[in-house]
Amino acid sequence: MSELPRRVAGAVLVLVALALPLVLSDFWLQTGLFVMATAIGAVGLTLLVGVAGQLSLGHAAFAAIGAYVYAWSSGESTTTVDGAGLPPLVGLLLAAVVSALVGAAFSPVAGRLRGIYLGLATLGLVFVVRHLLVNLDQWTGGFTGRSVEPFALGGFSFSNSDPDYLAVGGVEFEGLHRLWYLFLVLAVAACWLAGNLRSGRTGRAWANVRDSETAAAAMGIGVARAKASVFVVSSAYAGLTGAMLALAYGRVAPDVFSLTASVDFLVMIVLGGLGSVGGAVVGALFVTALPLVLAEYSSALPFLAAPGSGGLDPSTASRLVYGLAIIAVLLFLRGGLAGAARRLRQRTSRGSTAPPAGPAPRDPLSTDDVGRPAAVTPSRSKETTR
């Protein structure tokens, strides 16, 4: 797709997203908030895994840091938990900044490992962060978590108050409606930034490091700096996701940011297509919305049982569905949904004269223990040859 049709399609999607709160029910608004929040985390992870080739299983840990930093910094001190009482906008910025700093602190480890070994190292972050969340109960609220201060900006609250009544086109705009527009602005900005990073000089450096660290170093790219920078950017995206999830739930608890959440982020980017910003958004939509929709309409689906009854509950059914989807993608669509869409565009626009597609991003799992690629790597990345 050329640049003009792509921009027109993007503008149409944004206009549709702006109008949706006028017609959606509270359930679909809440689902949309979760989708937009997780989409930002998936975009950050696809930069790390798909573009830079660094595997991470610790994305949920950085999201948890962002969520609790926002809850602590914007919350007031009570008899059970401490809070800094800062403006919510400052809390939102701190969530991304602190997560990025933690990512920067971990980046030396990321620079020495890759593949499954880096994935296992990041996995440890999930357990460490969970241990801290449970035991630092004066800041986190322990097992039960803590409530989250609603977002507000310039006296306007993104909740059901301040103002108490707000209507647009005859539709009363309550907290979910107001948060929708906040999340939409953040999601569009995050995708725009990721797209520019991916196609710019920074993204090309990440891609060259992914394809061959030796060749990248010979080209004058600082390999360690490139690895650290993408880890910091991905961590900041995860921190912002955590803060948005905290706002969407209205409360934070350690169980929200378990290892399962990290796996879900990986599923999103694999289904969507590694390295694709749009694919990460579509993957987030699929993985986040499916269990919620199945749970909402479980009474109308005879093969689903109520949660805890011992039968096939909506959560298990959704995991089976996207487990099968992953197998299908790995067998038949190695580039994910983004790769399938790209091939379809090539066939429709160029016919049989279309040149062969460039090399797909290398699987971060296909490396040996010292970071050497397990397969022959191309001399130059697809991004470099653009």
mmCIF file with all atom_site columns, C-alpha atoms in Angstrom, residues 23-217:
data_model
loop_
_atom_site.group_PDB
_atom_site.id
_atom_site.type_symbol
_atom_site.label_atom_id
_atom_site.label_alt_id
_atom_site.label_comp_id
_atom_site.label_asym_id
_atom_site.label_entity_id
_atom_site.label_seq_id
_atom_site.pdbx_PDB_ins_code
_atom_site.Cartn_x
_atom_site.Cartn_y
_atom_site.Cartn_z
_atom_site.occupancy
_atom_site.B_iso_or_equiv
_atom_site.pdbx_formal_charge
_atom_site.auth_seq_id
_atom_site.auth_comp_id
_atom_site.auth_asym_id
_atom_site.auth_atom_id
_atom_site.pdbx_PDB_model_num
ATOM 1   C CA . VAL A 1 23  ? -22.877 3.751   20.133 1.00 0.00 ? 23  VAL A CA 1
ATOM 2   C CA . LEU A 1 24  ? -21.029 1.204   22.298 1.00 0.00 ? 24  LEU A CA 1
ATOM 3   C CA . SER A 1 25  ? -22.289 -0.254  25.563 1.00 0.00 ? 25  SER A CA 1
ATOM 4   C CA . ASP A 1 26  ? -20.230 -0.219  28.750 1.00 0.00 ? 26  ASP A CA 1
ATOM 5   C CA . PHE A 1 27  ? -19.013 -3.789  28.122 1.00 0.00 ? 27  PHE A CA 1
ATOM 6   C CA . TRP A 1 28  ? -17.578 -2.940  24.723 1.00 0.00 ? 28  TRP A CA 1
ATOM 7   C CA . LEU A 1 29  ? -16.106 0.306   26.020 1.00 0.00 ? 29  LEU A CA 1
ATOM 8   C CA . GLN A 1 30  ? -14.323 -1.588  28.795 1.00 0.00 ? 30  GLN A CA 1
ATOM 9   C CA . THR A 1 31  ? -13.100 -4.177  26.288 1.00 0.00 ? 31  THR A CA 1
ATOM 10  C CA . GLY A 1 32  ? -11.813 -1.404  24.033 1.00 0.00 ? 32  GLY A CA 1
ATOM 11  C CA . LEU A 1 33  ? -9.874  0.134   26.916 1.00 0.00 ? 33  LEU A CA 1
ATOM 12  C CA . PHE A 1 34  ? -8.159  -3.176  27.633 1.00 0.00 ? 34  PHE A CA 1
ATOM 13  C CA . VAL A 1 35  ? -7.381  -3.678  23.931 1.00 0.00 ? 35  VAL A CA 1
ATOM 14  C CA . MET A 1 36  ? -5.819  -0.226  23.539 1.00 0.00 ? 36  MET A CA 1
ATOM 15  C CA . ALA A 1 37  ? -3.757  -0.671  26.710 1.00 0.00 ? 37  ALA A CA 1
ATOM 16  C CA . THR A 1 38  ? -2.400  -4.090  25.753 1.00 0.00 ? 38  THR A CA 1
ATOM 17  C CA . ALA A 1 39  ? -1.842  -2.964  22.149 1.00 0.00 ? 39  ALA A CA 1
ATOM 18  C CA . ILE A 1 40  ? 0.722   -0.437  23.366 1.00 0.00 ? 40  ILE A CA 1
ATOM 19  C CA . GLY A 1 41  ? 2.545   -3.167  25.295 1.00 0.00 ? 41  GLY A CA 1
ATOM 20  C CA . ALA A 1 42  ? 2.454   -5.456  22.271 1.00 0.00 ? 42  ALA A CA 1
ATOM 21  C CA . VAL A 1 43  ? 3.868   -2.711  20.034 1.00 0.00 ? 43  VAL A CA 1
ATOM 22  C CA . GLY A 1 44  ? 6.733   -2.188  22.468 1.00 0.00 ? 44  GLY A CA 1
ATOM 23  C CA . LEU A 1 45  ? 7.419   -5.915  22.603 1.00 0.00 ? 45  LEU A CA 1
ATOM 24  C CA . THR A 1 46  ? 7.394   -6.310  18.836 1.00 0.00 ? 46  THR A CA 1
ATOM 25  C CA . LEU A 1 47  ? 10.096  -3.634  18.612 1.00 0.00 ? 47  LEU A CA 1
ATOM 26  C CA . LEU A 1 48  ? 12.183  -5.671  21.039 1.00 0.00 ? 48  LEU A CA 1
ATOM 27  C CA . VAL A 1 49  ? 11.497  -9.166  19.692 1.00 0.00 ? 49  VAL A CA 1
ATOM 28  C CA . GLY A 1 50  ? 10.527  -8.659  16.065 1.00 0.00 ? 50  GLY A CA 1
ATOM 29  C CA . VAL A 1 51  ? 12.751  -5.737  15.069 1.00 0.00 ? 51  VAL A CA 1
ATOM 30  C CA . ALA A 1 52  ? 15.750  -6.144  17.392 1.00 0.00 ? 52  ALA A CA 1
ATOM 31  C CA . GLY A 1 53  ? 15.594  -9.940  17.825 1.00 0.00 ? 53  GLY A CA 1
ATOM 32  C CA . GLN A 1 54  ? 15.751  -9.982  21.643 1.00 0.00 ? 54  GLN A CA 1
ATOM 33  C CA . LEU A 1 55  ? 13.404  -12.424 23.336 1.00 0.00 ? 55  LEU A CA 1
ATOM 34  C CA . SER A 1 56  ? 11.685  -11.259 26.523 1.00 0.00 ? 56  SER A CA 1
ATOM 35  C CA . LEU A 1 57  ? 9.349   -13.111 28.865 1.00 0.00 ? 57  LEU A CA 1
ATOM 36  C CA . GLY A 1 58  ? 9.412   -10.311 31.433 1.00 0.00 ? 58  GLY A CA 1
ATOM 37  C CA . HIS A 1 59  ? 7.072   -7.825  29.776 1.00 0.00 ? 59  HIS A CA 1
ATOM 38  C CA . ALA A 1 60  ? 4.478   -8.290  32.532 1.00 0.00 ? 60  ALA A CA 1
ATOM 39  C CA . ALA A 1 61  ? 7.066   -7.279  35.145 1.00 0.00 ? 61  ALA A CA 1
ATOM 40  C CA . PHE A 1 62  ? 7.623   -3.898  33.485 1.00 0.00 ? 62  PHE A CA 1
ATOM 41  C CA . ALA A 1 63  ? 3.865   -3.445  33.110 1.00 0.00 ? 63  ALA A CA 1
ATOM 42  C CA . ALA A 1 64  ? 3.474   -4.160  36.829 1.00 0.00 ? 64  ALA A CA 1
ATOM 43  C CA . ILE A 1 65  ? 6.124   -1.566  37.668 1.00 0.00 ? 65  ILE A CA 1
ATOM 44  C CA . GLY A 1 66  ? 4.288   1.024   35.579 1.00 0.00 ? 66  GLY A CA 1
ATOM 45  C CA . ALA A 1 67  ? 0.927   0.185   37.168 1.00 0.00 ? 67  ALA A CA 1
ATOM 46  C CA . TYR A 1 68  ? 2.169   0.422   40.749 1.00 0.00 ? 68  TYR A CA 1
ATOM 47  C CA . VAL A 1 69  ? 4.279   3.510   40.110 1.00 0.00 ? 69  VAL A CA 1
ATOM 48  C CA . TYR A 1 70  ? 1.174   5.250   38.797 1.00 0.00 ? 70  TYR A CA 1
ATOM 49  C CA . ALA A 1 71  ? -0.962  4.009   41.716 1.00 0.00 ? 71  ALA A CA 1
ATOM 50  C CA . TRP A 1 72  ? 1.614   5.139   44.296 1.00 0.00 ? 72  TRP A CA 1
ATOM 51  C CA . SER A 1 73  ? 2.592   8.457   42.740 1.00 0.00 ? 73  SER A CA 1
ATOM 52  C CA . SER A 1 74  ? -0.970  9.652   42.023 1.00 0.00 ? 74  SER A CA 1
ATOM 53  C CA . GLY A 1 75  ? -2.577  8.166   45.135 1.00 0.00 ? 75  GLY A CA 1
ATOM 54  C CA . GLU A 1 76  ? -2.934  9.700   48.574 1.00 0.00 ? 76  GLU A CA 1
ATOM 55  C CA . SER A 1 77  ? -1.572  8.122   51.751 1.00 0.00 ? 77  SER A CA 1
ATOM 56  C CA . THR A 1 78  ? -4.117  6.191   53.788 1.00 0.00 ? 78  THR A CA 1
ATOM 57  C CA . THR A 1 79  ? -3.977  4.076   56.922 1.00 0.00 ? 79  THR A CA 1
ATOM 58  C CA . THR A 1 80  ? -2.975  1.031   54.846 1.00 0.00 ? 80  THR A CA 1
ATOM 59  C CA . VAL A 1 81  ? -0.873  2.325   51.933 1.00 0.00 ? 81  VAL A CA 1
ATOM 60  C CA . ASP A 1 82  ? 1.411   5.248   51.172 1.00 0.00 ? 82  ASP A CA 1
ATOM 61  C CA . GLY A 1 83  ? 0.975   7.622   48.253 1.00 0.00 ? 83  GLY A CA 1
ATOM 62  C CA . ALA A 1 84  ? 2.813   10.652  46.883 1.00 0.00 ? 84  ALA A CA 1
ATOM 63  C CA . GLY A 1 85  ? -0.315  12.564  45.870 1.00 0.00 ? 85  GLY A CA 1
ATOM 64  C CA . LEU A 1 86  ? 1.232   13.862  42.641 1.00 0.00 ? 86  LEU A CA 1
ATOM 65  C CA . PRO A 1 87  ? -0.887  14.990  39.669 1.00 0.00 ? 87  PRO A CA 1
ATOM 66  C CA . PRO A 1 88  ? -2.069  11.967  37.622 1.00 0.00 ? 88  PRO A CA 1
ATOM 67  C CA . LEU A 1 89  ? -0.278  13.259  34.507 1.00 0.00 ? 89  LEU A CA 1
ATOM 68  C CA . VAL A 1 90  ? 3.002   13.193  36.422 1.00 0.00 ? 90  VAL A CA 1
ATOM 69  C CA . GLY A 1 91  ? 2.140   9.694   37.641 1.00 0.00 ? 91  GLY A CA 1
ATOM 70  C CA . LEU A 1 92  ? 1.539   8.532   34.059 1.00 0.00 ? 92  LEU A CA 1
ATOM 71  C CA . LEU A 1 93  ? 4.881   9.937   32.932 1.00 0.00 ? 93  LEU A CA 1
ATOM 72  C CA . LEU A 1 94  ? 6.644   8.427   35.946 1.00 0.00 ? 94  LEU A CA 1
ATOM 73  C CA . ALA A 1 95  ? 5.157   5.015   35.121 1.00 0.00 ? 95  ALA A CA 1
ATOM 74  C CA . ALA A 1 96  ? 6.868   5.013   31.711 1.00 0.00 ? 96  ALA A CA 1
ATOM 75  C CA . VAL A 1 97  ? 10.081  6.639   32.959 1.00 0.00 ? 97  VAL A CA 1
ATOM 76  C CA . VAL A 1 98  ? 10.616  4.323   35.950 1.00 0.00 ? 98  VAL A CA 1
ATOM 77  C CA . SER A 1 99  ? 9.914   1.245   33.812 1.00 0.00 ? 99  SER A CA 1
ATOM 78  C CA . ALA A 1 100 ? 12.402  2.536   31.245 1.00 0.00 ? 100 ALA A CA 1
ATOM 79  C CA . LEU A 1 101 ? 15.013  3.054   33.976 1.00 0.00 ? 101 LEU A CA 1
ATOM 80  C CA . VAL A 1 102 ? 14.500  -0.496  35.230 1.00 0.00 ? 102 VAL A CA 1
ATOM 81  C CA . GLY A 1 103 ? 14.876  -1.666  31.636 1.00 0.00 ? 103 GLY A CA 1
ATOM 82  C CA . ALA A 1 104 ? 18.088  0.345   31.347 1.00 0.00 ? 104 ALA A CA 1
ATOM 83  C CA . ALA A 1 105 ? 19.377  -1.271  34.543 1.00 0.00 ? 105 ALA A CA 1
ATOM 84  C CA . PHE A 1 106 ? 18.645  -4.707  33.056 1.00 0.00 ? 106 PHE A CA 1
ATOM 85  C CA . SER A 1 107 ? 20.054  -3.881  29.617 1.00 0.00 ? 107 SER A CA 1
ATOM 86  C CA . PRO A 1 108 ? 23.643  -5.023  30.433 1.00 0.00 ? 108 PRO A CA 1
ATOM 87  C CA . VAL A 1 109 ? 22.220  -8.497  30.997 1.00 0.00 ? 109 VAL A CA 1
ATOM 88  C CA . ALA A 1 110 ? 20.277  -8.244  27.760 1.00 0.00 ? 110 ALA A CA 1
ATOM 89  C CA . GLY A 1 111 ? 23.484  -7.250  25.984 1.00 0.00 ? 111 GLY A CA 1
ATOM 90  C CA . ARG A 1 112 ? 25.270  -10.419 27.078 1.00 0.00 ? 112 ARG A CA 1
ATOM 91  C CA . LEU A 1 113 ? 22.509  -12.927 26.340 1.00 0.00 ? 113 LEU A CA 1
ATOM 92  C CA . ARG A 1 114 ? 20.104  -13.641 23.548 1.00 0.00 ? 114 ARG A CA 1
ATOM 93  C CA . GLY A 1 115 ? 17.606  -16.216 22.409 1.00 0.00 ? 115 GLY A CA 1
ATOM 94  C CA . ILE A 1 116 ? 16.073  -18.541 24.951 1.00 0.00 ? 116 ILE A CA 1
ATOM 95  C CA . TYR A 1 117 ? 18.734  -17.630 27.533 1.00 0.00 ? 117 TYR A CA 1
ATOM 96  C CA . LEU A 1 118 ? 17.704  -13.988 27.462 1.00 0.00 ? 118 LEU A CA 1
ATOM 97  C CA . GLY A 1 119 ? 14.085  -15.114 27.685 1.00 0.00 ? 119 GLY A CA 1
ATOM 98  C CA . LEU A 1 120 ? 14.829  -17.131 30.824 1.00 0.00 ? 120 LEU A CA 1
ATOM 99  C CA . ALA A 1 121 ? 16.716  -14.211 32.358 1.00 0.00 ? 121 ALA A CA 1
ATOM 100 C CA . THR A 1 122 ? 13.768  -11.876 31.790 1.00 0.00 ? 122 THR A CA 1
ATOM 101 C CA . LEU A 1 123 ? 11.463  -14.549 33.169 1.00 0.00 ? 123 LEU A CA 1
ATOM 102 C CA . GLY A 1 124 ? 13.208  -14.105 36.506 1.00 0.00 ? 124 GLY A CA 1
ATOM 103 C CA . LEU A 1 125 ? 12.054  -10.484 36.546 1.00 0.00 ? 125 LEU A CA 1
ATOM 104 C CA . VAL A 1 126 ? 8.430   -11.614 36.727 1.00 0.00 ? 126 VAL A CA 1
ATOM 105 C CA . PHE A 1 127 ? 9.049   -13.622 39.902 1.00 0.00 ? 127 PHE A CA 1
ATOM 106 C CA . VAL A 1 128 ? 11.223  -10.937 41.512 1.00 0.00 ? 128 VAL A CA 1
ATOM 107 C CA . VAL A 1 129 ? 8.695   -8.185  40.850 1.00 0.00 ? 129 VAL A CA 1
ATOM 108 C CA . ARG A 1 130 ? 5.811   -10.329 42.103 1.00 0.00 ? 130 ARG A CA 1
ATOM 109 C CA . HIS A 1 131 ? 7.717   -11.068 45.307 1.00 0.00 ? 131 HIS A CA 1
ATOM 110 C CA . LEU A 1 132 ? 8.248   -7.335  45.860 1.00 0.00 ? 132 LEU A CA 1
ATOM 111 C CA . LEU A 1 133 ? 4.617   -6.510  45.106 1.00 0.00 ? 133 LEU A CA 1
ATOM 112 C CA . VAL A 1 134 ? 3.383   -9.002  47.677 1.00 0.00 ? 134 VAL A CA 1
ATOM 113 C CA . ASN A 1 135 ? 5.831   -8.050  50.426 1.00 0.00 ? 135 ASN A CA 1
ATOM 114 C CA . LEU A 1 136 ? 6.129   -4.260  50.069 1.00 0.00 ? 136 LEU A CA 1
ATOM 115 C CA . ASP A 1 137 ? 2.546   -3.960  51.227 1.00 0.00 ? 137 ASP A CA 1
ATOM 116 C CA . GLN A 1 138 ? 2.912   -0.420  52.576 1.00 0.00 ? 138 GLN A CA 1
ATOM 117 C CA . TRP A 1 139 ? 3.395   0.740   48.977 1.00 0.00 ? 139 TRP A CA 1
ATOM 118 C CA . THR A 1 140 ? 1.551   -1.929  47.016 1.00 0.00 ? 140 THR A CA 1
ATOM 119 C CA . GLY A 1 141 ? -1.228  -3.151  49.299 1.00 0.00 ? 141 GLY A CA 1
ATOM 120 C CA . GLY A 1 142 ? 0.167   -6.698  49.289 1.00 0.00 ? 142 GLY A CA 1
ATOM 121 C CA . PHE A 1 143 ? -1.966  -9.563  47.962 1.00 0.00 ? 143 PHE A CA 1
ATOM 122 C CA . THR A 1 144 ? -5.122  -7.502  47.766 1.00 0.00 ? 144 THR A CA 1
ATOM 123 C CA . GLY A 1 145 ? -3.493  -4.602  45.900 1.00 0.00 ? 145 GLY A CA 1
ATOM 124 C CA . ARG A 1 146 ? -4.583  -0.980  46.131 1.00 0.00 ? 146 ARG A CA 1
ATOM 125 C CA . SER A 1 147 ? -7.067  1.343   44.522 1.00 0.00 ? 147 SER A CA 1
ATOM 126 C CA . VAL A 1 148 ? -6.039  3.683   41.704 1.00 0.00 ? 148 VAL A CA 1
ATOM 127 C CA . GLU A 1 149 ? -6.672  7.405   41.556 1.00 0.00 ? 149 GLU A CA 1
ATOM 128 C CA . PRO A 1 150 ? -8.720  8.377   38.451 1.00 0.00 ? 150 PRO A CA 1
ATOM 129 C CA . PHE A 1 151 ? -6.873  10.329  35.786 1.00 0.00 ? 151 PHE A CA 1
ATOM 130 C CA . ALA A 1 152 ? -7.498  14.061  35.728 1.00 0.00 ? 152 ALA A CA 1
ATOM 131 C CA . LEU A 1 153 ? -6.094  16.899  33.685 1.00 0.00 ? 153 LEU A CA 1
ATOM 132 C CA . GLY A 1 154 ? -6.617  20.608  34.336 1.00 0.00 ? 154 GLY A CA 1
ATOM 133 C CA . GLY A 1 155 ? -9.564  20.021  36.659 1.00 0.00 ? 155 GLY A CA 1
ATOM 134 C CA . PHE A 1 156 ? -11.282 17.656  34.189 1.00 0.00 ? 156 PHE A CA 1
ATOM 135 C CA . SER A 1 157 ? -11.642 14.146  35.576 1.00 0.00 ? 157 SER A CA 1
ATOM 136 C CA . PHE A 1 158 ? -11.725 11.007  33.416 1.00 0.00 ? 158 PHE A CA 1
ATOM 137 C CA . SER A 1 159 ? -14.221 9.445   35.809 1.00 0.00 ? 159 SER A CA 1
ATOM 138 C CA . ASN A 1 160 ? -17.899 9.836   36.639 1.00 0.00 ? 160 ASN A CA 1
ATOM 139 C CA . SER A 1 161 ? -17.327 13.160  38.402 1.00 0.00 ? 161 SER A CA 1
ATOM 140 C CA . ASP A 1 162 ? -15.831 16.611  37.719 1.00 0.00 ? 162 ASP A CA 1
ATOM 141 C CA . PRO A 1 163 ? -18.005 17.318  35.812 1.00 0.00 ? 163 PRO A CA 1
ATOM 142 C CA . ASP A 1 164 ? -20.802 15.152  37.174 1.00 0.00 ? 164 ASP A CA 1
ATOM 143 C CA . TYR A 1 165 ? -22.712 15.363  33.905 1.00 0.00 ? 165 TYR A CA 1
ATOM 144 C CA . LEU A 1 166 ? -21.264 15.564  30.404 1.00 0.00 ? 166 LEU A CA 1
ATOM 145 C CA . ALA A 1 167 ? -23.191 14.680  27.255 1.00 0.00 ? 167 ALA A CA 1
ATOM 146 C CA . VAL A 1 168 ? -22.184 14.627  23.577 1.00 0.00 ? 168 VAL A CA 1
ATOM 147 C CA . GLY A 1 169 ? -24.805 14.081  20.870 1.00 0.00 ? 169 GLY A CA 1
ATOM 148 C CA . GLY A 1 170 ? -27.354 13.087  23.511 1.00 0.00 ? 170 GLY A CA 1
ATOM 149 C CA . VAL A 1 171 ? -25.054 10.406  24.964 1.00 0.00 ? 171 VAL A CA 1
ATOM 150 C CA . GLU A 1 172 ? -23.912 10.860  28.545 1.00 0.00 ? 172 GLU A CA 1
ATOM 151 C CA . PHE A 1 173 ? -20.139 10.629  28.729 1.00 0.00 ? 173 PHE A CA 1
ATOM 152 C CA . GLU A 1 174 ? -19.143 8.852   31.925 1.00 0.00 ? 174 GLU A CA 1
ATOM 153 C CA . GLY A 1 175 ? -15.751 7.558   33.032 1.00 0.00 ? 175 GLY A CA 1
ATOM 154 C CA . LEU A 1 176 ? -15.458 4.816   30.394 1.00 0.00 ? 176 LEU A CA 1
ATOM 155 C CA . HIS A 1 177 ? -16.280 7.240   27.577 1.00 0.00 ? 177 HIS A CA 1
ATOM 156 C CA . ARG A 1 178 ? -13.758 9.782   28.789 1.00 0.00 ? 178 ARG A CA 1
ATOM 157 C CA . LEU A 1 179 ? -11.015 7.170   29.301 1.00 0.00 ? 179 LEU A CA 1
ATOM 158 C CA . TRP A 1 180 ? -11.670 5.916   25.770 1.00 0.00 ? 180 TRP A CA 1
ATOM 159 C CA . TYR A 1 181 ? -10.435 9.166   24.274 1.00 0.00 ? 181 TYR A CA 1
ATOM 160 C CA . LEU A 1 182 ? -7.444  9.350   26.612 1.00 0.00 ? 182 LEU A CA 1
ATOM 161 C CA . PHE A 1 183 ? -6.441  5.802   25.695 1.00 0.00 ? 183 PHE A CA 1
ATOM 162 C CA . LEU A 1 184 ? -7.018  6.472   21.995 1.00 0.00 ? 184 LEU A CA 1
ATOM 163 C CA . VAL A 1 185 ? -4.642  9.447   22.051 1.00 0.00 ? 185 VAL A CA 1
ATOM 164 C CA . LEU A 1 186 ? -1.996  7.394   23.867 1.00 0.00 ? 186 LEU A CA 1
ATOM 165 C CA . ALA A 1 187 ? -2.410  4.408   21.525 1.00 0.00 ? 187 ALA A CA 1
ATOM 166 C CA . VAL A 1 188 ? -2.184  6.481   18.345 1.00 0.00 ? 188 VAL A CA 1
ATOM 167 C CA . ALA A 1 189 ? 0.859   8.356   19.659 1.00 0.00 ? 189 ALA A CA 1
ATOM 168 C CA . ALA A 1 190 ? 2.566   5.105   20.694 1.00 0.00 ? 190 ALA A CA 1
ATOM 169 C CA . CYS A 1 191 ? 1.938   3.484   17.299 1.00 0.00 ? 191 CYS A CA 1
ATOM 170 C CA . TRP A 1 192 ? 3.086   6.591   15.429 1.00 0.00 ? 192 TRP A CA 1
ATOM 171 C CA . LEU A 1 193 ? 6.297   6.729   17.467 1.00 0.00 ? 193 LEU A CA 1
ATOM 172 C CA . ALA A 1 194 ? 6.946   3.003   17.026 1.00 0.00 ? 194 ALA A CA 1
ATOM 173 C CA . GLY A 1 195 ? 6.380   3.232   13.274 1.00 0.00 ? 195 GLY A CA 1
ATOM 174 C CA . ASN A 1 196 ? 8.861   6.083   12.980 1.00 0.00 ? 196 ASN A CA 1
ATOM 175 C CA . LEU A 1 197 ? 11.409  4.302   15.150 1.00 0.00 ? 197 LEU A CA 1
ATOM 176 C CA . ARG A 1 198 ? 11.064  1.118   13.116 1.00 0.00 ? 198 ARG A CA 1
ATOM 177 C CA . SER A 1 199 ? 11.455  2.792   9.730  1.00 0.00 ? 199 SER A CA 1
ATOM 178 C CA . GLY A 1 200 ? 14.101  5.294   10.813 1.00 0.00 ? 200 GLY A CA 1
ATOM 179 C CA . ARG A 1 201 ? 17.802  5.073   11.467 1.00 0.00 ? 201 ARG A CA 1
ATOM 180 C CA . THR A 1 202 ? 17.276  3.621   14.943 1.00 0.00 ? 202 THR A CA 1
ATOM 181 C CA . GLY A 1 203 ? 15.088  0.806   13.637 1.00 0.00 ? 203 GLY A CA 1
ATOM 182 C CA . ARG A 1 204 ? 17.564  -0.019  10.886 1.00 0.00 ? 204 ARG A CA 1
ATOM 183 C CA . ALA A 1 205 ? 20.324  -0.267  13.483 1.00 0.00 ? 205 ALA A CA 1
ATOM 184 C CA . TRP A 1 206 ? 18.167  -2.601  15.604 1.00 0.00 ? 206 TRP A CA 1
ATOM 185 C CA . ALA A 1 207 ? 17.437  -4.750  12.541 1.00 0.00 ? 207 ALA A CA 1
ATOM 186 C CA . ASN A 1 208 ? 21.107  -4.985  11.599 1.00 0.00 ? 208 ASN A CA 1
ATOM 187 C CA . VAL A 1 209 ? 21.992  -6.055  15.138 1.00 0.00 ? 209 VAL A CA 1
ATOM 188 C CA . ARG A 1 210 ? 19.234  -8.658  14.947 1.00 0.00 ? 210 ARG A CA 1
ATOM 189 C CA . ASP A 1 211 ? 20.546  -10.062 11.655 1.00 0.00 ? 211 ASP A CA 1
ATOM 190 C CA . SER A 1 212 ? 24.254  -10.074 12.485 1.00 0.00 ? 212 SER A CA 1
ATOM 191 C CA . GLU A 1 213 ? 25.977  -8.385  15.380 1.00 0.00 ? 213 GLU A CA 1
ATOM 192 C CA . THR A 1 214 ? 29.360  -8.784  13.688 1.00 0.00 ? 214 THR A CA 1
ATOM 193 C CA . ALA A 1 215 ? 28.185  -7.149  10.471 1.00 0.00 ? 215 ALA A CA 1
ATOM 194 C CA . ALA A 1 216 ? 26.445  -4.402  12.444 1.00 0.00 ? 216 ALA A CA 1
ATOM 195 C CA . ALA A 1 217 ? 29.627  -3.635  14.369 1.00 0.00 ? 217 ALA A CA 1
#
